[in-house]
Amino acid sequence: MLALYNVEVIYNNVILVLKGVSMEVRDAQIVSLLGANGAGKTTTLKAISGILGTELGEVSDGSVEWNGARIHRKSPEDIVSSGIAQVMEGRRSFQHLTTEENLKVGAYVRSDRAVKRDLDKVYDLFPKLKTLRNHTSGYLSGGEQQMMVIGRALMANPQLVLLDEPSLGLAPLIVTEIFQTVKSINEQEKTSFLIVEQNARAALGIAHYGFVMENGHIVLDGEAEKLSGNEDVREFYMGLGDLGQRKSYREVKHYKRRKRWLA
Ligand SMILES: Nc1ncnc2c1ncn2[C@@H]1O[C@H](COP(=O)(O)OP(=O)(O)OP(=O)(O)O)[C@@H](O)[C@H]1O
Ligand SMILES: [Mg+2]
């Protein structure tokens, strides 16, 4: 299980971005983390995966615990080896390498010899990747690249995968396909997922539990089904009002004053 206790993150010794975040991801659970731009979602994932240091950020208070051990002072390599893999925002890949070479990079932390078997597993999950195995990854479509970076994370044989905005810029059908695959990985392998998403509908659709973050605080959390029915979540993160119609951005802005959790 992953647990964050009152985590504060500060950048450049001055900018306090996470202001006491507590949350957990249980074994075999899919958790979604929702929130507006700049809320601190990516920072939360970086605090877990240990890559804040490269950006002059640090966990200045609180703790991140993984299977009972404190990990927020550990190196990113040690954290990956302990079973947490991160898929970064923006589908970063080694553009000049082929799809298969990219997937193999994900296995670098492993000492066992089951890499071939897991490569086949990734191709089973994403058959498209198999047909593209020898293609230069830089030419793959956005959806194919997203599949590849998720596949690459799976090659580390993780117990928990951190996914940062997998749906960004993808067509609805591809988003559905990717989320359904995440769901089946979770069901088959009992892998946990922490998914940061703007697409609340897609994320809550497969999640067991959800957290809503605003301005460095968790302002709301609950069972995914319950959150999907929450009026504020529906308005601010699904673009739906009480009557189920889509609201215009201007209306949403206007309604912002009504957020119950700020009252
Ligand atoms: N390396 C950094 N140095 C200084 N400030 C940073 C750094 N990275 C992020 N921030 C600031 O921290 C805040 C939270 O950023 P973060 O990327 O965690 O938000 P987010 O919720 O992921 O937003 P988005 O939905 O736009 O991706 C923002 O105000 C951002 O400007
Ligand atoms: Mg982000």
mmCIF file of C-alpha atoms in Angstrom, residues 82-262:
data_model
loop_
_atom_site.group_PDB
_atom_site.id
_atom_site.type_symbol
_atom_site.label_atom_id
_atom_site.label_comp_id
_atom_site.label_asym_id
_atom_site.label_seq_id
_atom_site.Cartn_x
_atom_site.Cartn_y
_atom_site.Cartn_z
ATOM 1 C CA SER A 82 10.775 -1.282 -5.099
ATOM 2 C CA GLY A 83 7.812 -1.599 -7.474
ATOM 3 C CA ILE A 84 6.574 1.889 -8.389
ATOM 4 C CA ALA A 85 6.705 2.927 -12.059
ATOM 5 C CA GLN A 86 5.757 6.365 -13.341
ATOM 6 C CA VAL A 87 4.369 7.307 -16.734
ATOM 7 C CA MET A 88 5.134 10.975 -17.151
ATOM 8 C CA GLU A 89 2.968 13.727 -18.534
ATOM 9 C CA GLY A 90 3.541 14.186 -22.268
ATOM 10 C CA ARG A 91 4.419 10.572 -23.210
ATOM 11 C CA ARG A 92 8.146 11.048 -23.108
ATOM 12 C CA SER A 93 9.886 8.383 -25.123
ATOM 13 C CA PHE A 94 13.194 7.785 -26.818
ATOM 14 C CA GLN A 95 11.999 9.030 -30.164
ATOM 15 C CA HIS A 96 14.822 7.605 -32.254
ATOM 16 C CA LEU A 97 14.457 4.107 -30.777
ATOM 17 C CA THR A 98 11.927 1.591 -32.020
ATOM 18 C CA THR A 99 8.789 0.684 -30.111
ATOM 19 C CA GLU A 100 10.336 -2.546 -28.868
ATOM 20 C CA GLU A 101 13.576 -0.877 -27.847
ATOM 21 C CA ASN A 102 11.540 1.633 -25.837
ATOM 22 C CA LEU A 103 9.672 -1.176 -24.115
ATOM 23 C CA LYS A 104 12.925 -2.910 -23.243
ATOM 24 C CA VAL A 105 14.249 0.268 -21.633
ATOM 25 C CA GLY A 106 11.474 -0.165 -19.060
ATOM 26 C CA ALA A 107 13.029 -3.426 -17.927
ATOM 27 C CA TYR A 108 16.421 -1.916 -17.081
ATOM 28 C CA VAL A 109 15.884 -2.060 -13.339
ATOM 29 C CA ARG A 110 15.239 -5.777 -13.410
ATOM 30 C CA SER A 111 17.666 -8.529 -12.720
ATOM 31 C CA ASP A 112 15.383 -11.462 -13.578
ATOM 32 C CA ARG A 113 15.173 -13.041 -16.986
ATOM 33 C CA ALA A 114 11.448 -12.845 -17.576
ATOM 34 C CA VAL A 115 11.779 -9.840 -19.857
ATOM 35 C CA LYS A 116 10.788 -11.752 -22.990
ATOM 36 C CA ARG A 117 7.685 -13.114 -21.308
ATOM 37 C CA ASP A 118 6.629 -9.648 -20.147
ATOM 38 C CA LEU A 119 7.265 -8.192 -23.569
ATOM 39 C CA ASP A 120 4.794 -10.741 -24.936
ATOM 40 C CA LYS A 121 2.370 -9.797 -22.188
ATOM 41 C CA VAL A 122 2.554 -6.131 -23.208
ATOM 42 C CA TYR A 123 1.937 -7.146 -26.848
ATOM 43 C CA ASP A 124 -1.097 -9.142 -25.719
ATOM 44 C CA LEU A 125 -2.472 -6.132 -23.892
ATOM 45 C CA PHE A 126 -1.717 -3.732 -26.745
ATOM 46 C CA PRO A 127 -1.735 -5.789 -29.979
ATOM 47 C CA LYS A 128 -1.179 -2.594 -31.955
ATOM 48 C CA LEU A 129 2.276 -2.262 -30.426
ATOM 49 C CA LYS A 130 3.277 -5.642 -31.759
ATOM 50 C CA THR A 131 2.620 -4.557 -35.338
ATOM 51 C CA LEU A 132 4.644 -1.406 -34.650
ATOM 52 C CA ARG A 133 7.492 -3.115 -32.817
ATOM 53 C CA ASN A 134 10.152 -2.207 -35.363
ATOM 54 C CA HIS A 135 8.858 1.270 -36.123
ATOM 55 C CA THR A 136 10.704 4.353 -34.953
ATOM 56 C CA SER A 137 8.671 5.493 -31.962
ATOM 57 C CA GLY A 138 8.889 9.168 -32.860
ATOM 58 C CA TYR A 139 6.472 8.518 -35.727
ATOM 59 C CA LEU A 140 3.798 6.761 -33.669
ATOM 60 C CA SER A 141 0.451 8.508 -33.154
ATOM 61 C CA GLY A 142 -0.380 10.036 -29.774
ATOM 62 C CA GLY A 143 -2.514 7.050 -28.797
ATOM 63 C CA GLU A 144 0.150 4.549 -29.855
ATOM 64 C CA GLN A 145 2.775 6.479 -27.911
ATOM 65 C CA GLN A 146 0.574 6.448 -24.820
ATOM 66 C CA MET A 147 0.204 2.669 -25.135
ATOM 67 C CA MET A 148 3.945 2.373 -25.522
ATOM 68 C CA VAL A 149 4.811 4.413 -22.436
ATOM 69 C CA ILE A 150 2.284 2.475 -20.354
ATOM 70 C CA GLY A 151 3.773 -0.739 -21.753
ATOM 71 C CA ARG A 152 7.241 0.512 -20.883
ATOM 72 C CA ALA A 153 6.171 1.121 -17.271
ATOM 73 C CA LEU A 154 4.738 -2.402 -17.106
ATOM 74 C CA MET A 155 8.104 -3.795 -18.204
ATOM 75 C CA ALA A 156 9.481 -2.799 -14.798
ATOM 76 C CA ASN A 157 7.018 -5.347 -13.395
ATOM 77 C CA PRO A 158 5.532 -2.774 -11.024
ATOM 78 C CA GLN A 159 3.098 -3.212 -8.170
ATOM 79 C CA LEU A 160 1.915 0.394 -8.589
ATOM 80 C CA VAL A 161 1.820 2.523 -11.751
ATOM 81 C CA LEU A 162 1.572 6.319 -11.591
ATOM 82 C CA LEU A 163 -0.123 7.664 -14.729
ATOM 83 C CA ASP A 164 -0.066 11.384 -15.493
ATOM 84 C CA GLU A 165 -2.870 12.524 -17.814
ATOM 85 C CA PRO A 166 -2.944 9.542 -20.163
ATOM 86 C CA SER A 167 -5.968 10.874 -22.069
ATOM 87 C CA LEU A 168 -4.525 14.273 -22.946
ATOM 88 C CA GLY A 169 -5.186 15.116 -26.594
ATOM 89 C CA LEU A 170 -6.474 11.663 -27.538
ATOM 90 C CA ALA A 171 -9.683 10.807 -29.397
ATOM 91 C CA PRO A 172 -12.499 9.421 -27.195
ATOM 92 C CA LEU A 173 -12.298 5.907 -28.670
ATOM 93 C CA ILE A 174 -8.583 5.611 -27.930
ATOM 94 C CA VAL A 175 -9.122 6.952 -24.421
ATOM 95 C CA THR A 176 -11.726 4.255 -23.818
ATOM 96 C CA GLU A 177 -9.397 1.586 -25.187
ATOM 97 C CA ILE A 178 -6.498 2.681 -22.989
ATOM 98 C CA PHE A 179 -8.613 2.938 -19.845
ATOM 99 C CA GLN A 180 -10.184 -0.459 -20.472
ATOM 100 C CA THR A 181 -6.718 -1.954 -20.838
ATOM 101 C CA VAL A 182 -5.649 -0.346 -17.553
ATOM 102 C CA LYS A 183 -8.714 -1.890 -15.947
ATOM 103 C CA SER A 184 -7.878 -5.349 -17.236
ATOM 104 C CA ILE A 185 -4.236 -5.083 -16.118
ATOM 105 C CA ASN A 186 -5.566 -4.202 -12.671
ATOM 106 C CA GLU A 187 -7.942 -7.151 -12.687
ATOM 107 C CA GLN A 188 -5.501 -9.697 -14.091
ATOM 108 C CA GLU A 189 -2.276 -8.679 -12.364
ATOM 109 C CA LYS A 190 -3.655 -6.890 -9.280
ATOM 110 C CA THR A 191 -1.454 -3.925 -10.237
ATOM 111 C CA SER A 192 -2.474 -0.692 -8.482
ATOM 112 C CA PHE A 193 -2.821 2.544 -10.424
ATOM 113 C CA LEU A 194 -2.792 6.168 -9.372
ATOM 114 C CA ILE A 195 -4.179 8.112 -12.316
ATOM 115 C CA VAL A 196 -4.010 11.881 -12.614
ATOM 116 C CA GLU A 197 -6.675 13.033 -15.054
ATOM 117 C CA GLN A 198 -8.584 16.034 -16.348
ATOM 118 C CA ASN A 199 -10.987 13.561 -17.949
ATOM 119 C CA ALA A 200 -12.857 12.814 -14.744
ATOM 120 C CA ARG A 201 -15.462 10.710 -16.468
ATOM 121 C CA ALA A 202 -12.931 8.303 -17.960
ATOM 122 C CA ALA A 203 -10.839 8.131 -14.792
ATOM 123 C CA LEU A 204 -13.713 7.674 -12.357
ATOM 124 C CA GLY A 205 -15.235 5.171 -14.764
ATOM 125 C CA ILE A 206 -12.542 2.609 -13.966
ATOM 126 C CA ALA A 207 -11.364 3.818 -10.537
ATOM 127 C CA HIS A 208 -12.330 2.378 -7.182
ATOM 128 C CA TYR A 209 -11.579 5.547 -5.283
ATOM 129 C CA GLY A 210 -10.885 9.192 -6.070
ATOM 130 C CA PHE A 211 -9.337 12.326 -4.605
ATOM 131 C CA VAL A 212 -9.911 15.918 -5.699
ATOM 132 C CA MET A 213 -7.052 18.344 -5.280
ATOM 133 C CA GLU A 214 -7.183 22.102 -5.288
ATOM 134 C CA ASN A 215 -4.389 24.522 -4.659
ATOM 135 C CA GLY A 216 -2.155 21.949 -2.950
ATOM 136 C CA HIS A 217 -4.858 20.465 -0.720
ATOM 137 C CA ILE A 218 -7.097 17.421 -0.987
ATOM 138 C CA VAL A 219 -10.563 18.944 -0.824
ATOM 139 C CA LEU A 220 -12.714 15.903 -1.446
ATOM 140 C CA ASP A 221 -12.348 12.142 -1.583
ATOM 141 C CA GLY A 222 -14.570 9.102 -1.775
ATOM 142 C CA GLU A 223 -15.567 5.946 -3.594
ATOM 143 C CA ALA A 224 -15.373 6.605 -7.338
ATOM 144 C CA GLU A 225 -19.040 5.900 -7.856
ATOM 145 C CA LYS A 226 -19.995 8.360 -5.173
ATOM 146 C CA LEU A 227 -17.664 11.044 -6.532
ATOM 147 C CA SER A 228 -19.134 10.618 -10.027
ATOM 148 C CA GLY A 229 -22.486 11.508 -8.548
ATOM 149 C CA ASN A 230 -21.184 14.476 -6.570
ATOM 150 C CA GLU A 231 -22.716 17.668 -7.895
ATOM 151 C CA ASP A 232 -19.518 19.706 -7.708
ATOM 152 C CA VAL A 233 -17.413 17.034 -9.378
ATOM 153 C CA ARG A 234 -19.999 16.776 -12.125
ATOM 154 C CA GLU A 235 -20.005 20.531 -12.667
ATOM 155 C CA PHE A 236 -16.330 21.309 -12.422
ATOM 156 C CA TYR A 237 -14.668 18.185 -13.738
ATOM 157 C CA MET A 238 -17.237 16.620 -16.031
ATOM 158 C CA GLY A 239 -18.803 19.797 -17.413
ATOM 159 C CA LEU A 240 -22.248 18.594 -16.377
ATOM 160 C CA GLY A 241 -24.809 20.470 -14.329
ATOM 161 C CA ASP A 242 -27.672 19.225 -12.182
ATOM 162 C CA LEU A 243 -29.771 18.494 -15.216
ATOM 163 C CA GLY A 244 -27.015 16.662 -16.994
ATOM 164 C CA GLN A 245 -26.495 19.271 -19.691
ATOM 165 C CA ARG A 246 -23.089 20.464 -20.679
ATOM 166 C CA LYS A 247 -22.318 23.899 -19.319
ATOM 167 C CA SER A 248 -20.390 26.559 -21.120
ATOM 168 C CA TYR A 249 -17.044 27.625 -19.720
ATOM 169 C CA ARG A 250 -18.509 31.001 -18.758
ATOM 170 C CA GLU A 251 -21.236 29.365 -16.734
ATOM 171 C CA VAL A 252 -18.746 27.050 -15.052
ATOM 172 C CA LYS A 253 -16.644 30.047 -14.103
ATOM 173 C CA HIS A 254 -19.690 31.761 -12.742
ATOM 174 C CA TYR A 255 -20.642 28.710 -10.705
ATOM 175 C CA LYS A 256 -17.188 28.451 -9.223
ATOM 176 C CA ARG A 257 -18.316 30.562 -6.302
ATOM 177 C CA ARG A 258 -20.655 27.797 -5.286
ATOM 178 C CA LYS A 259 -18.124 25.097 -4.527
ATOM 179 C CA ARG A 260 -19.344 23.540 -1.344
ATOM 180 C CA TRP A 261 -15.942 22.360 -0.159
ATOM 181 C CA LEU A 262 -14.711 25.930 -0.061
#
